[in-house]
Amino acid sequence: MTQTRSLWEHGVKTGIIGGVAVLVIALVGMVESFHRRDIIAEVITMGQVLLLIGGVFIGYIAAKRTGSDESLAPGLNAVIGSSVTGGFLAFLVIVGRLINLRAVLVNASPMLYKLLTLGHKGVAGIFIILLIGMGCGVFAAALFYLPRLTRRVIILSLSSMIIAGVLQDLIRPVIAAWGPVAVVSEWLFTGNGLTVSGSISIVILIAVVMTAWALKGQDIKSGYGNLSGGSQRGIKISAFFMLAVVLLALPHILGLFLSEVLTIVGLYVLLGLGLNIVVGYAGMLDLGYVAFFAIGSYVTAVLTSPELGFFSLTFWQALPFAVVLGIFFGVLLGIPVLKMRGDYLAIATLGFGEIIRILVLSDFLRPWLGGAQGAGKIPKAAIMGYQFITPQQIYYLILAGCILVVFISLRLKGSRLGRAWMAMREDEDVAQAMGINLVATKLLAFATGAGFSALSGAIFASKLGSVYPHSFNVIISINILCLIIVGGMGSIPGVIVGAAALVGLPELLREFAEYRLLVYGAALVAMMILRPEGLWPEVRHKMELHAEEENNIGEPEPSTAT
Amino acid sequence: MFQRWKESITPTDIVMWLIGGTLLLMVIWGSVATLVAGKYTGRHWIDFVIFGLAQGSIYALIATGYTMVYGVLRMINFAHGEVFMSGPYTAYFVAAAMYRSDFLDKHPFTALFVIFVVAMAISTMIAYFLEKIAYRPLRGAPRLIPLITAIGASFFLQYMFRGLYGSGFQAYPVIKIFEGAWVIFGIRILKFQLVVIVAAILLMAALYSFIMLTRAGKAIRAVSEDKEASSLMGINVDGMISTTFIIGGMAAGAAGVLYALMFKQVHFFMGFIPGIKAFTAAVLGGIGNIPGAMLGGIFLGLIESVGPSLFLDGLGIPAPYQLKDAIAFTMLVLVLIFRPMGIMGERLAAKKA
C-alpha cells in the first residue's frame, strides 16, 4: 500500500500545484487574450499553446521529481500530474457552467470555457479537457524517456516554431522587405499565423541544424581554437564590422513601427546600464532610480520648452545641463544613504523616487514644471540640419547614446573603480579594510548611474516632445530592475538581452502588454529561486554564486513539503 | 573629549546636519506661520487628529506584520502590502452580495463579522503561501535576493488580483449604522472613524497578548532572538516562521477591512502605498519591535494628517494636502538617516548596522 502511494504521490502533488497555476493563468485572462493570436493559422492559438506547454511542463516536472527506481514510475507520474492539472481546468468549466463566476472573477467568461473545451458542449467538453491533459502527460513521459540529445532537438525545434509564430509581427515585415525573399514570408505566414507547411518546415530545419551542430559543433569550436591568433582576430573584427553594419541599417530593415520599439528598447538599455552600475557593480539596490530619469527629462523640458517659457535652448545645449544636474542629484541623494545597506537602502531610495514624483506632480511646483499637465513642445535634436524626428532618425541618437554608455561601462568594469565597486558589493567591511574609500566609491556609483539615467531622460523628453509626471512612476524603476536581474546583474550583454526581452517583447505582443508586470513579478521570483545569476551572467558573479552552491552541497537538501 | 568628537566628524555628517537643520527650521517656521495666520480653528485640528489616529491605527496594524517578519527573517516583506490588499478586495464581493440581499443593513454586526473573517482568511492564506513558495527556498541566501523576490512577489500578486477581479475601483458598500457622528465630551467624532480606532486597538491588544502570553508567541520571540539556539531548544523554526506570517496576514487582513470601511473603496493597487507607509511606521518604532510598530503607525498617521496643514500651509505652499505622501516619505528617509534603530529599537540596532 505504501509502495503504491509513494509511486503516484509526486504526480498528484505536482499536478495540484500545476493545476492551481494553470487556473490562475486562465482566470487572469491570459489564455483568452492570447487566444486572439494564432501560432499556426486556423490550427492552434497562442492561448492553447500556453496551456499545452503548461501541461507538458507539469508532467515533465512530475516525472523528474519521482525518485523511484521503478522504470515506469516517472512516466506514470507524468501522466498523473498532467491529468490532475487537466482535472482542475475541467473542474473550472463544470463550476463555471453551473454558477456565474463572472460576478467575481471577471475573466471567467463563456469564451474561456468554449476555448478550453474546444467548443464542445456538455460532458464531451469535459472529457476533451481530461484527454488533452492526459495527452500532455504522455508527451512529457515520452520526452523524459528519450535520450538527452533527441529531447533537446525536439524541445528546441518546437519552441523555435512557437517563437516564429509569436514573433510573426517582427519576422514578417523583415522578410517581406527583402524583395525576392518575400516569397518565403508568403510561404511561411498566412493570415494571422504560420501556415501548416511553414511550421513543419521550421521544425524540420531547426531539428536538422540542431542535430548537425550537436554532432559537428565541437569540431567547429576546436577548429576555431586551432586558428592562428591573427585569423581569430580577423574573424572577430569582421563579426564586429557586420554587427556595426546591421546596427546602422536596422531601422531601414525594420520599418517605422519596429524602429519605434527599438528606440524604446534603447532607452531602457541606457537606463539599465546605469542601474547596472549601481546595483550590478556596486551592489546597492536602488528603487528610486526613475527619479534621475525624471530629472533628466524635466531639466531638458525646462531649458528647451517654449511652453514653460524660461529658456529656449536647443537640445544639445540642454543635454550637458541635464546630465550634470542628474549627476548632481545622484550625489545629493547618495549622501544621506551612504551608511545604509541592503533593504534599508532600497526603501530609502524608493522614498526618494516617490518624493520627486509627488513634488513634480504637485501644484506647488506647477509654475516651474507644469504640474499634472506636464510640459510640451520640447524641440527635437538636430545636428547640422539633420533632424531627429521620426523613430527611424531618433534610433541613431539613441544608438549613439547606447554605444557611448556601453563603452563607458566596459571601461569602468575592469578599472580600479570598477573593481572597487565589485569588492564593495561582495563585502563592504573587507573592501574598506583593503583601503577602498567607501564614501567616494559609493557616490561615484550613484553619480555614474544617475548620469546615464539623466542622459536617457533627456533623449526621452526630446523623443516624446513632452514630459508628464506619470511617465516617472515607480513601475519604471521596477521594470529596469527586472531587466537587469533577468539579464544578469553586472553583465552588459545581459542588460541588452534583458531590455530586448522584457521591454521589446511586450511592445511586439500587444496581448502580452497587459500581463507584463504579472509575468515580471513571477519571473523575478523564479529567477531568484532558480537562477539568481540571470540569463546572461557576468562571469565573476556566476562564479561566486556557484562557490556558494558548492559550499552548500554538504548539507542535506531542504525538503520542500509542497 | 572634544578633540575626539571633532575628529569623528566627516564632511558628509555636516551635509546631513545641514539638510536636517534646514528641514527642522522649515517645519518650525511653517508651523508658527500657520498658527499665527489662524486659518484653522480648534475644531479643524481635532478633526485632523482623529482622522490621523484612525489612519495611523490602520498603519499600525499593517506595521506589526512587517516588524514581526523582520524579526524572524531579517527581511523586508515587500509583498505585505499585497497581503493587506488581497483580503478586503476578496471580501468586497461578499460584502456586495450581502448588501444586495439587504443582509448588511438588517444584521450589520453579523455581516461585518463575516467580512472580517473572509478578509482575514484570504490575507492569511496569501501570506502563508507567499512564505512557503517564495521565501522558504531562499533561507540563507544573500540579503538582496529575498528582497528582490519580495518585490517580484508584490507585483505578481498585484497583477494577479487585477487579472482576477478587474482593474477598476470597487466601491465598498456603506454600513448605515456607522454613518453620522457621535458627540463625546463635546467632541464630534465620525462614527466609522471611532469604530476603526476602537477595532484597531482591540486587535492590537489581542495580537500583543498573543505574542507576549502564549507559548507560540514566546517561541516566535525566541526565533527572532536567535534562530539556531531556539531550534536547539526544540522549537520548530520553520513552523514559527509560518505562524509569524499567518499572524501578520491576519492583522493585515483586518487592517484592510478597516481601510475599506474608512475610504470606502478597494483597488488592486491599494496595498502599495499603505504598505510602504506601514514599513515607515515599523522603522519609526524600531523594526523588530511590536509595540514600537504600533506607536510608529499612530505617529505616522498623525503627522500625515496634521502635517500638511501645519507645516506646509504656513510656508505658503498651495494645495498642501497633495504633499502628504511626500511628508511620509521624507519622514521615512529622515528616520533611516538619523535614527535607523527607531524610537524604541535600541536592542536591534547593535545587531543590524
PDB file of N, CA and C in Angstrom, chain B residues 115-144:
ATOM      1  N   ILE B 115     -17.441  39.654   6.939  1.00  0.00           N
ATOM      2  CA  ILE B 115     -16.465  40.352   6.095  1.00  0.00           C
ATOM      3  C   ILE B 115     -15.073  40.223   6.697  1.00  0.00           C
ATOM      4  N   PHE B 116     -14.991  40.437   8.001  1.00  0.00           N
ATOM      5  CA  PHE B 116     -13.694  40.324   8.661  1.00  0.00           C
ATOM      6  C   PHE B 116     -13.123  38.923   8.503  1.00  0.00           C
ATOM      7  N   VAL B 117     -13.980  37.920   8.728  1.00  0.00           N
ATOM      8  CA  VAL B 117     -13.483  36.541   8.665  1.00  0.00           C
ATOM      9  C   VAL B 117     -12.958  36.230   7.265  1.00  0.00           C
ATOM     10  N   VAL B 118     -13.738  36.602   6.252  1.00  0.00           N
ATOM     11  CA  VAL B 118     -13.315  36.311   4.877  1.00  0.00           C
ATOM     12  C   VAL B 118     -11.995  37.015   4.572  1.00  0.00           C
ATOM     13  N   ALA B 119     -11.950  38.305   4.898  1.00  0.00           N
ATOM     14  CA  ALA B 119     -10.752  39.082   4.562  1.00  0.00           C
ATOM     15  C   ALA B 119      -9.530  38.520   5.271  1.00  0.00           C
ATOM     16  N   MET B 120      -9.713  38.207   6.564  1.00  0.00           N
ATOM     17  CA  MET B 120      -8.561  37.712   7.313  1.00  0.00           C
ATOM     18  C   MET B 120      -8.139  36.351   6.794  1.00  0.00           C
ATOM     19  N   ALA B 121      -9.116  35.516   6.417  1.00  0.00           N
ATOM     20  CA  ALA B 121      -8.762  34.185   5.914  1.00  0.00           C
ATOM     21  C   ALA B 121      -7.959  34.301   4.624  1.00  0.00           C
ATOM     22  N   ILE B 122      -8.420  35.151   3.706  1.00  0.00           N
ATOM     23  CA  ILE B 122      -7.719  35.268   2.419  1.00  0.00           C
ATOM     24  C   ILE B 122      -6.325  35.847   2.627  1.00  0.00           C
ATOM     25  N   SER B 123      -6.231  36.917   3.418  1.00  0.00           N
ATOM     26  CA  SER B 123      -4.913  37.523   3.648  1.00  0.00           C
ATOM     27  C   SER B 123      -3.965  36.522   4.283  1.00  0.00           C
ATOM     28  N   THR B 124      -4.494  35.759   5.248  1.00  0.00           N
ATOM     29  CA  THR B 124      -3.660  34.777   5.920  1.00  0.00           C
ATOM     30  C   THR B 124      -3.167  33.740   4.927  1.00  0.00           C
ATOM     31  N   MET B 125      -4.077  33.296   4.072  1.00  0.00           N
ATOM     32  CA  MET B 125      -3.704  32.280   3.095  1.00  0.00           C
ATOM     33  C   MET B 125      -2.595  32.802   2.177  1.00  0.00           C
ATOM     34  N   ILE B 126      -2.792  34.017   1.687  1.00  0.00           N
ATOM     35  CA  ILE B 126      -1.792  34.591   0.784  1.00  0.00           C
ATOM     36  C   ILE B 126      -0.441  34.696   1.503  1.00  0.00           C
ATOM     37  N   ALA B 127      -0.475  35.178   2.744  1.00  0.00           N
ATOM     38  CA  ALA B 127       0.783  35.345   3.477  1.00  0.00           C
ATOM     39  C   ALA B 127       1.460  34.003   3.681  1.00  0.00           C
ATOM     40  N   TYR B 128       0.662  32.994   4.020  1.00  0.00           N
ATOM     41  CA  TYR B 128       1.224  31.668   4.301  1.00  0.00           C
ATOM     42  C   TYR B 128       1.886  31.092   3.053  1.00  0.00           C
ATOM     43  N   PHE B 129       1.180  31.137   1.923  1.00  0.00           N
ATOM     44  CA  PHE B 129       1.751  30.551   0.716  1.00  0.00           C
ATOM     45  C   PHE B 129       2.897  31.390   0.168  1.00  0.00           C
ATOM     46  N   LEU B 130       2.800  32.688   0.379  1.00  0.00           N
ATOM     47  CA  LEU B 130       3.905  33.561  -0.033  1.00  0.00           C
ATOM     48  C   LEU B 130       5.199  33.102   0.623  1.00  0.00           C
ATOM     49  N   GLU B 131       5.109  32.862   1.923  1.00  0.00           N
ATOM     50  CA  GLU B 131       6.320  32.437   2.636  1.00  0.00           C
ATOM     51  C   GLU B 131       6.762  31.072   2.143  1.00  0.00           C
ATOM     52  N   LYS B 132       5.798  30.191   1.998  1.00  0.00           N
ATOM     53  CA  LYS B 132       6.141  28.806   1.675  1.00  0.00           C
ATOM     54  C   LYS B 132       6.735  28.698   0.267  1.00  0.00           C
ATOM     55  N   ILE B 133       6.144  29.391  -0.698  1.00  0.00           N
ATOM     56  CA  ILE B 133       6.588  29.227  -2.082  1.00  0.00           C
ATOM     57  C   ILE B 133       7.764  30.137  -2.395  1.00  0.00           C
ATOM     58  N   ALA B 134       7.658  31.408  -2.005  1.00  0.00           N
ATOM     59  CA  ALA B 134       8.664  32.359  -2.480  1.00  0.00           C
ATOM     60  C   ALA B 134       9.845  32.506  -1.520  1.00  0.00           C
ATOM     61  N   TYR B 135       9.584  32.520  -0.220  1.00  0.00           N
ATOM     62  CA  TYR B 135      10.682  32.887   0.684  1.00  0.00           C
ATOM     63  C   TYR B 135      11.413  31.677   1.247  1.00  0.00           C
ATOM     64  N   ARG B 136      10.685  30.570   1.451  1.00  0.00           N
ATOM     65  CA  ARG B 136      11.337  29.455   2.129  1.00  0.00           C
ATOM     66  C   ARG B 136      12.534  28.897   1.363  1.00  0.00           C
ATOM     67  N   PRO B 137      12.476  28.791   0.019  1.00  0.00           N
ATOM     68  CA  PRO B 137      13.658  28.253  -0.668  1.00  0.00           C
ATOM     69  C   PRO B 137      14.879  29.154  -0.551  1.00  0.00           C
ATOM     70  N   LEU B 138      14.702  30.343  -0.047  1.00  0.00           N
ATOM     71  CA  LEU B 138      15.794  31.311  -0.066  1.00  0.00           C
ATOM     72  C   LEU B 138      16.425  31.529   1.301  1.00  0.00           C
ATOM     73  N   ARG B 139      16.102  30.675   2.270  1.00  0.00           N
ATOM     74  CA  ARG B 139      16.752  30.819   3.575  1.00  0.00           C
ATOM     75  C   ARG B 139      18.255  30.783   3.400  1.00  0.00           C
ATOM     76  N   GLY B 140      18.916  31.739   3.983  1.00  0.00           N
ATOM     77  CA  GLY B 140      20.371  31.707   3.949  1.00  0.00           C
ATOM     78  C   GLY B 140      20.964  32.265   2.668  1.00  0.00           C
ATOM     79  N   ALA B 141      20.127  32.768   1.743  1.00  0.00           N
ATOM     80  CA  ALA B 141      20.659  33.385   0.523  1.00  0.00           C
ATOM     81  C   ALA B 141      21.185  34.770   0.881  1.00  0.00           C
ATOM     82  N   PRO B 142      22.046  35.363   0.027  1.00  0.00           N
ATOM     83  CA  PRO B 142      22.497  36.725   0.286  1.00  0.00           C
ATOM     84  C   PRO B 142      21.311  37.675   0.435  1.00  0.00           C
ATOM     85  N   ARG B 143      21.499  38.748   1.182  1.00  0.00           N
ATOM     86  CA  ARG B 143      20.360  39.550   1.618  1.00  0.00           C
ATOM     87  C   ARG B 143      19.546  40.182   0.510  1.00  0.00           C
ATOM     88  N   LEU B 144      20.204  40.553  -0.585  1.00  0.00           N
ATOM     89  CA  LEU B 144      19.449  41.215  -1.650  1.00  0.00           C
ATOM     90  C   LEU B 144      18.452  40.268  -2.293  1.00  0.00           C
TER      91      LEU B 144
END
